[in-house]
CSV table of C-alpha atoms in Angstrom, one decimal:
chain,number,residue,atom,x,y,z
A,1,MET,CA,34.9,-10.2,105.0
A,2,THR,CA,36.3,-7.0,103.6
A,3,ARG,CA,34.4,-3.9,102.7
A,4,PHE,CA,35.3,-4.6,99.0
A,5,GLU,CA,33.6,-7.9,99.1
A,6,ASP,CA,30.5,-6.4,100.6
A,7,GLN,CA,30.3,-3.8,97.8
A,8,LEU,CA,30.8,-6.5,95.1
A,9,ARG,CA,28.1,-8.6,96.5
A,10,ALA,CA,25.7,-5.7,96.7
A,11,ALA,CA,26.5,-4.8,93.1
A,12,LEU,CA,25.9,-8.3,91.7
A,13,GLN,CA,22.8,-8.8,93.7
A,14,HIS,CA,19.7,-9.7,91.7
A,15,GLU,CA,17.4,-6.7,91.4
A,16,GLU,CA,13.8,-6.9,90.1
A,17,PRO,CA,13.0,-4.4,87.3
A,18,PRO,CA,10.6,-1.6,88.2
A,19,ALA,CA,6.9,-2.4,87.6
A,20,GLY,CA,5.9,-1.9,83.9
A,21,PHE,CA,9.4,-1.9,82.6
A,22,ALA,CA,8.8,-4.5,79.9
A,23,ASP,CA,5.6,-2.8,78.7
A,24,ARG,CA,7.4,0.5,78.4
A,25,VAL,CA,10.2,-1.1,76.3
A,26,LEU,CA,7.7,-2.7,74.0
A,27,ALA,CA,5.7,0.5,73.7
A,28,ARG,CA,8.8,2.5,72.8
A,29,ALA,CA,9.9,-0.1,70.1
A,30,ALA,CA,6.4,0.0,68.6
A,31,GLU,CA,6.5,3.8,68.6
A,32,GLN,CA,9.8,3.7,66.7
A,33,ASP,CA,8.4,1.3,64.1
A,34,GLU,CA,5.4,3.6,63.7
A,35,ARG,CA,7.6,6.6,63.2
A,36,ARG,CA,9.6,4.8,60.6
A,37,GLU,CA,6.5,3.7,58.7
A,38,ARG,CA,5.4,7.3,58.6
A,39,SER,CA,8.6,8.4,56.9
A,40,LEU,CA,8.2,9.3,53.1
A,41,TRP,CA,11.0,7.0,52.0
A,42,PHE,CA,9.5,4.1,53.8
A,43,GLN,CA,6.0,4.9,52.3
A,44,PHE,CA,7.5,5.3,48.8
A,45,ARG,CA,9.4,2.0,49.1
A,46,ASN,CA,6.5,0.3,50.6
A,47,MET,CA,4.2,1.5,47.9
A,48,PHE,CA,6.3,-0.3,45.3
A,49,ALA,CA,6.5,-3.3,47.5
A,50,VAL,CA,2.7,-3.4,47.8
A,51,HIS,CA,2.0,-2.6,44.1
A,52,ARG,CA,4.9,-4.5,42.6
A,53,LEU,CA,2.6,-7.3,41.5
A,54,ARG,CA,0.1,-4.8,40.0
A,55,TRP,CA,2.9,-3.0,38.1
A,56,ALA,CA,4.2,-6.3,36.8
A,57,ALA,CA,0.7,-7.3,35.7
A,58,ALA,CA,0.2,-3.8,34.0
A,59,ALA,CA,3.6,-4.1,32.3
A,60,VAL,CA,2.7,-7.5,30.9
A,61,ALA,CA,-0.7,-6.3,29.8
A,62,ILE,CA,0.9,-3.3,28.0
A,63,VAL,CA,3.4,-5.5,26.2
A,64,VAL,CA,0.7,-7.9,25.2
A,65,VAL,CA,-1.6,-5.1,23.9
A,66,ALA,CA,1.3,-3.3,22.1
A,67,SER,CA,2.4,-6.6,20.5
A,68,GLY,CA,-1.2,-7.2,19.4
A,69,VAL,CA,-1.6,-3.7,17.9
A,70,GLY,CA,1.8,-4.0,16.2
A,71,LEU,CA,0.9,-7.3,14.7
A,72,ARG,CA,-2.5,-6.0,13.5
A,73,VAL,CA,-0.8,-2.9,12.0
A,74,GLU,CA,1.8,-5.1,10.2
A,75,GLU,CA,-1.0,-7.4,9.0
A,76,GLN,CA,-2.9,-4.4,7.6
A,77,ARG,CA,0.2,-3.0,6.0
A,78,ARG,CA,0.9,-6.4,4.4
A,79,ALA,CA,-2.7,-6.6,3.1
A,80,GLU,CA,-2.5,-3.1,1.7
A,81,GLY,CA,0.9,-3.9,0.1
A,82,GLU,CA,-0.4,-7.1,-1.5
A,83,ALA,CA,-3.5,-5.2,-2.8
A,84,ALA,CA,-1.3,-2.5,-4.2
A,85,LYS,CA,0.9,-5.1,-5.8
A,86,ARG,CA,-2.1,-6.7,-7.5
A,87,GLN,CA,-3.2,-3.3,-8.7
A,88,VAL,CA,0.2,-2.6,-10.2
A,89,MET,CA,0.3,-5.9,-12.0
A,90,LEU,CA,-3.2,-5.4,-13.4
A,91,ALA,CA,-2.4,-1.8,-14.4
A,92,LEU,CA,0.8,-2.9,-16.2
A,93,ARG,CA,-1.0,-5.8,-17.8
A,94,ILE,CA,-3.6,-3.5,-19.3
A,95,THR,CA,-1.0,-1.0,-20.2
A,96,GLY,CA,1.0,-3.7,-21.9
A,97,GLU,CA,-2.0,-5.0,-23.8
A,98,LYS,CA,-2.8,-1.6,-25.2
A,99,TRP,CA,0.8,-0.9,-25.9
A,100,GLN,CA,1.0,-4.2,-27.8
A,101,VAL,CA,-2.1,-3.2,-29.9
A,102,VAL,CA,-0.3,0.0,-30.9
A,103,ALA,CA,2.9,-2.0,-31.6
A,104,LYS,CA,1.1,-4.5,-33.7
A,105,GLU,CA,-0.6,-1.9,-35.8
A,106,ILE,CA,2.7,-0.1,-36.3
A,107,SER,CA,4.4,-3.2,-37.3
A,108,GLY,CA,1.5,-4.1,-39.6
A,109,LYS,CA,0.9,-7.4,-38.0
A,110,THR,CA,-2.5,-7.0,-36.5
A,111,ASP,CA,-3.7,-10.1,-34.8
A,112,THR,CA,-5.6,-9.1,-31.7
A,113,ARG,CA,-7.6,-12.3,-31.5
A,114,THR,CA,-4.9,-13.8,-29.4
A,115,ASP,CA,-5.0,-10.9,-27.1
A,116,GLN,CA,-8.7,-11.0,-26.7
A,117,SER,CA,-8.8,-14.7,-25.9
A,118,ASP,CA,-6.0,-14.3,-23.4
A,119,ARG,CA,-7.6,-11.3,-21.8
A,120,ASN,CA,-10.9,-13.0,-21.4
A,121,THR,CA,-9.4,-15.9,-19.5
A,122,HIS,CA,-7.0,-14.1,-17.4
A,123,PRO,CA,-7.6,-14.6,-13.6
A,124,ASP,CA,-6.9,-10.9,-12.7
A,125,ARG,CA,-9.6,-9.8,-15.1
A,126,GLU,CA,-12.0,-12.3,-13.7
A,127,ASN,CA,-11.3,-11.1,-10.1
A,128,GLN,CA,-12.3,-7.6,-11.0
A,129,GLU,CA,-15.8,-8.7,-11.8
B,1,MET,CA,-22.3,-3.1,-6.5
B,2,LYS,CA,-22.2,-0.7,-9.4
B,3,ARG,CA,-23.6,2.1,-7.2
B,4,LEU,CA,-20.8,1.5,-4.7
B,5,LEU,CA,-18.3,1.5,-7.5
B,6,PHE,CA,-19.7,4.8,-8.8
B,7,LEU,CA,-19.5,6.2,-5.3
B,8,VAL,CA,-15.9,5.1,-5.0
B,9,ILE,CA,-15.0,6.6,-8.4
B,10,SER,CA,-16.7,9.9,-7.4
B,11,LEU,CA,-14.7,10.1,-4.2
B,12,VAL,CA,-11.4,9.2,-5.9
B,13,LEU,CA,-11.9,11.5,-8.8
B,14,PRO,CA,-10.8,14.7,-7.1
B,15,THR,CA,-7.6,13.1,-6.0
B,16,ILE,CA,-6.9,12.0,-9.6
B,17,VAL,CA,-7.7,15.5,-10.9
B,18,SER,CA,-5.3,17.2,-8.5
B,19,ALA,CA,-2.5,14.7,-8.9
B,20,GLN,CA,-2.8,14.1,-12.6
B,21,GLU,CA,-4.1,17.4,-14.0
B,22,ILE,CA,-6.2,15.3,-16.4
B,23,ARG,CA,-9.9,15.6,-15.6
B,24,LEU,CA,-11.8,12.4,-16.3
B,25,PRO,CA,-15.1,13.6,-17.7
B,26,ALA,CA,-18.2,12.9,-15.6
B,27,ASN,CA,-19.7,11.2,-18.6
B,28,LEU,CA,-16.9,8.7,-18.7
B,29,GLU,CA,-17.4,7.8,-15.1
B,30,LYS,CA,-21.1,7.3,-15.7
B,31,LEU,CA,-20.1,4.6,-18.2
B,32,SER,CA,-19.5,2.4,-15.2
B,33,ALA,CA,-23.3,1.9,-15.0
B,34,LYS,CA,-23.4,0.6,-18.6
B,35,ALA,CA,-20.3,-1.5,-18.5
B,36,VAL,CA,-20.3,-5.2,-17.8
B,37,GLU,CA,-16.8,-5.0,-16.5
B,38,VAL,CA,-15.0,-2.1,-15.0
B,39,VAL,CA,-11.3,-2.0,-14.1
B,40,GLU,CA,-10.3,0.9,-11.9
B,41,VAL,CA,-6.7,1.3,-10.7
B,42,ASN,CA,-5.6,4.3,-8.7
B,43,LEU,CA,-2.0,4.2,-7.5
B,44,ASP,CA,-0.2,7.2,-6.2
B,45,GLN,CA,3.5,7.3,-5.4
B,46,ARG,CA,3.0,6.0,-1.8
B,47,MET,CA,1.0,3.0,-3.1
B,48,LEU,CA,3.6,2.3,-5.8
B,49,GLN,CA,6.4,2.3,-3.3
B,50,LEU,CA,4.4,0.1,-1.0
B,51,ALA,CA,3.7,-2.3,-3.9
B,52,ALA,CA,7.3,-2.4,-4.9
B,53,ARG,CA,8.3,-3.6,-1.4
B,54,PHE,CA,6.0,-6.6,-1.8
B,55,MET,CA,7.2,-7.7,-5.2
B,56,ASP,CA,8.5,-11.3,-5.1
B,57,PRO,CA,12.3,-11.2,-6.0
B,58,LYS,CA,11.9,-14.7,-7.5
B,59,ASP,CA,9.1,-13.7,-9.9
B,60,PRO,CA,10.4,-12.2,-13.1
B,61,ASP,CA,7.1,-10.5,-13.9
B,62,GLU,CA,7.1,-8.8,-10.5
B,63,GLN,CA,10.7,-7.9,-10.8
B,64,GLN,CA,10.0,-6.3,-14.2
B,65,ALA,CA,7.1,-4.4,-12.7
B,66,LYS,CA,9.2,-3.3,-9.8
B,67,LYS,CA,11.8,-1.9,-12.2
B,68,ILE,CA,9.1,-0.1,-14.2
B,69,ILE,CA,7.3,1.6,-11.2
B,70,ALA,CA,10.5,2.5,-9.4
B,71,ASN,CA,10.4,6.2,-10.2
B,72,LEU,CA,6.8,6.6,-11.2
B,73,LYS,CA,4.6,9.2,-9.4
B,74,SER,CA,1.2,7.7,-10.2
B,75,VAL,CA,-0.6,5.2,-12.4
B,76,TYR,CA,-4.3,5.4,-13.1
B,77,VAL,CA,-6.3,3.0,-15.2
B,78,ARG,CA,-10.0,3.1,-16.2
B,79,SER,CA,-11.2,0.3,-18.4
B,80,PHE,CA,-14.9,-0.2,-19.3
B,81,GLU,CA,-16.0,-3.3,-21.1
B,82,PHE,CA,-19.5,-3.4,-22.7
B,83,ASP,CA,-21.6,-6.4,-23.7
B,84,LYS,CA,-22.6,-4.6,-26.9
B,85,ALA,CA,-21.3,-1.8,-29.1
B,86,GLY,CA,-22.4,1.8,-29.0
B,87,GLN,CA,-22.5,2.2,-25.2
B,88,TYR,CA,-20.1,5.1,-25.2
B,89,SER,CA,-19.9,8.0,-27.6
B,90,GLU,CA,-17.1,9.7,-29.4
B,91,ALA,CA,-17.8,12.8,-27.2
B,92,ASP,CA,-16.9,10.8,-24.1
B,93,VAL,CA,-13.4,10.2,-25.5
B,94,ALA,CA,-13.1,13.7,-27.1
B,95,GLU,CA,-13.3,15.3,-23.6
B,96,ILE,CA,-10.1,13.4,-22.6
B,97,ARG,CA,-8.4,14.2,-25.9
B,98,ALA,CA,-9.1,17.8,-25.5
B,99,GLN,CA,-7.0,17.9,-22.4
B,100,LEU,CA,-4.1,16.2,-24.2
B,101,GLN,CA,-3.2,19.1,-26.4
B,102,ALA,CA,0.2,20.6,-27.5
B,103,PRO,CA,2.4,22.1,-26.4
B,104,ALA,CA,2.3,20.2,-23.1
B,105,TRP,CA,1.3,16.9,-24.7
B,106,ASN,CA,2.4,15.2,-27.9
B,107,ARG,CA,0.4,12.6,-29.7
B,108,ILE,CA,3.1,10.2,-30.7
B,109,VAL,CA,0.9,7.4,-32.0
B,110,GLY,CA,-2.6,7.3,-33.4
B,111,VAL,CA,-3.8,3.9,-34.6
B,112,ARG,CA,-7.1,3.3,-36.3
B,113,SER,CA,-7.7,-0.3,-37.2
B,114,LYS,CA,-10.6,-0.8,-39.6
B,115,ARG,CA,-10.3,-4.6,-39.4
B,116,GLU,CA,-10.3,-4.8,-35.6
B,117,HIS,CA,-12.3,-1.6,-35.1
B,118,GLU,CA,-9.8,-0.7,-32.5
B,119,ASN,CA,-8.4,2.8,-32.1
B,120,ALA,CA,-5.5,3.6,-29.9
B,121,GLU,CA,-3.7,6.8,-29.2
B,122,VAL,CA,-0.5,7.4,-27.2
B,123,TYR,CA,0.2,10.8,-25.8
B,124,ILE,CA,3.4,11.8,-24.0
B,125,LYS,CA,4.8,14.7,-22.0
B,126,SER,CA,8.6,14.8,-22.3
B,127,ASN,CA,11.5,16.7,-20.9
B,128,GLY,CA,14.3,16.4,-23.4
B,129,ASP,CA,14.7,12.7,-24.2
B,130,GLN,CA,12.9,11.6,-21.1
B,131,ILE,CA,9.2,10.8,-21.2
B,132,THR,CA,7.7,12.2,-18.0
B,133,SER,CA,4.1,11.3,-18.5
B,134,LEU,CA,2.3,8.9,-20.8
B,135,VAL,CA,-1.4,8.5,-21.6
B,136,ILE,CA,-3.0,5.7,-23.7
B,137,VAL,CA,-6.5,6.0,-24.9
B,138,ALA,CA,-7.7,2.8,-26.5
B,139,ALA,CA,-11.2,2.3,-27.8
B,140,ASP,CA,-13.0,-0.5,-29.6
B,141,PRO,CA,-16.7,-0.9,-30.0
B,142,ASN,CA,-17.0,-3.0,-26.8
B,143,GLU,CA,-14.2,-1.5,-24.7
B,144,LEU,CA,-12.8,1.8,-23.7
B,145,THR,CA,-9.5,2.1,-21.8
B,146,PHE,CA,-7.7,5.0,-20.4
B,147,VAL,CA,-4.2,4.6,-18.9
B,148,SER,CA,-2.3,7.5,-17.4
B,149,ILE,CA,1.2,7.1,-16.1
B,150,ASP,CA,3.0,10.0,-14.5
B,151,GLY,CA,6.7,9.8,-14.0
B,152,PRO,CA,9.7,8.8,-16.1
B,153,ILE,CA,9.0,5.8,-18.2
B,154,ARG,CA,10.8,4.2,-21.1
B,155,PRO,CA,8.9,2.9,-24.2
B,156,GLU,CA,11.3,-0.1,-24.0
B,157,ASP,CA,9.9,-1.0,-20.6
B,158,LEU,CA,6.4,-1.1,-22.1
B,159,THR,CA,7.5,-3.1,-25.1
B,160,GLY,CA,9.3,-5.4,-22.7
B,161,LEU,CA,5.9,-6.2,-21.2
B,162,GLY,CA,5.2,-8.4,-24.2
B,163,GLY,CA,5.7,-12.0,-23.3
B,164,GLN,CA,5.1,-11.1,-19.7
B,165,PHE,CA,2.0,-10.6,-17.6
B,166,HIS,CA,0.2,-13.1,-19.9
B,167,ILE,CA,0.6,-10.6,-22.8
B,168,PRO,CA,1.6,-12.2,-26.1
B,169,GLU,CA,4.9,-10.8,-27.5
B,170,VAL,CA,4.6,-8.7,-30.6
B,171,GLU,CA,7.0,-9.3,-33.5
B,172,MET,CA,8.3,-5.8,-34.3
B,173,ASP,CA,9.4,-4.3,-37.6
B,174,HIS,CA,13.0,-5.5,-37.4
B,175,LYS,CA,11.8,-9.1,-37.2
B,176,ALA,CA,9.3,-8.6,-40.0
B,177,LYS,CA,12.1,-7.1,-42.1
B,178,SER,CA,14.4,-10.0,-41.4
B,179,GLU,CA,11.6,-12.4,-42.4
B,180,LYS,CA,11.1,-10.5,-45.7
B,181,GLY,CA,14.8,-10.6,-46.3
B,182,ALA,CA,14.9,-14.4,-45.8
B,183,ALA,CA,12.0,-14.8,-48.2
B,184,LYS,CA,13.9,-13.1,-50.9
């Protein structure tokens, strides 16, 4: 057997790891994980990961509340508009009635009885009571 | 209810005074307590514009109204209806008339109907040919009405209200003349 073969055999010979080698490897890996978790970026990213559900829930809540408020405002605006419209129609009706009185007198054809009966039965007038 | 109405009138009155420059006498507002029916309309430009947006394009009355109010600044109406005559005095109306004096205001029509006991007066403010404000004071024994319109308005628009808004149309002079002509 040559000297080379002896050297090769010695090199390939099974050698037991030193005592506690595996523990030290695992401990170092754990230490690296811990260092990584302590980094700002990781914490920042993790924060979103942890709170993602809460953010989503908050966003949904904001959208729901904003929609509700928007609908309520629109509803109020519509009610205000409809009320204003009724007021305009009533004002113009009264103005028209009085203008017609003047017009009738000017034209010498006074017949306000028709006006009176119509006014007394008109729904707008009744609503004001 | 009447107390609430009076309170509302009292709160709104300063707004009317500032916007309209026509002071409604306190006595007139007190008539609310005696009236069996009170109509109170206070519409400033914002409310008129809001109302215009809600006019039904398919309703001819509302389209006519929209056209009339398009450029108006305010519309105020007070109408008091009483169950018996003599609930208001001439002095109540005189306070309003006193504010509608020349040169700012012109009384273009004054109607006194002995048959119907209905008096009506129309006052205008004008700028050239354009009427810029119009006030109607109408009084009969059982009703007192005050209408104030601020903004450009055409008499034709008001005449055009006849036949609309449940108001009977009035046959004007030209028609009466044509009838007379036909009778001859």
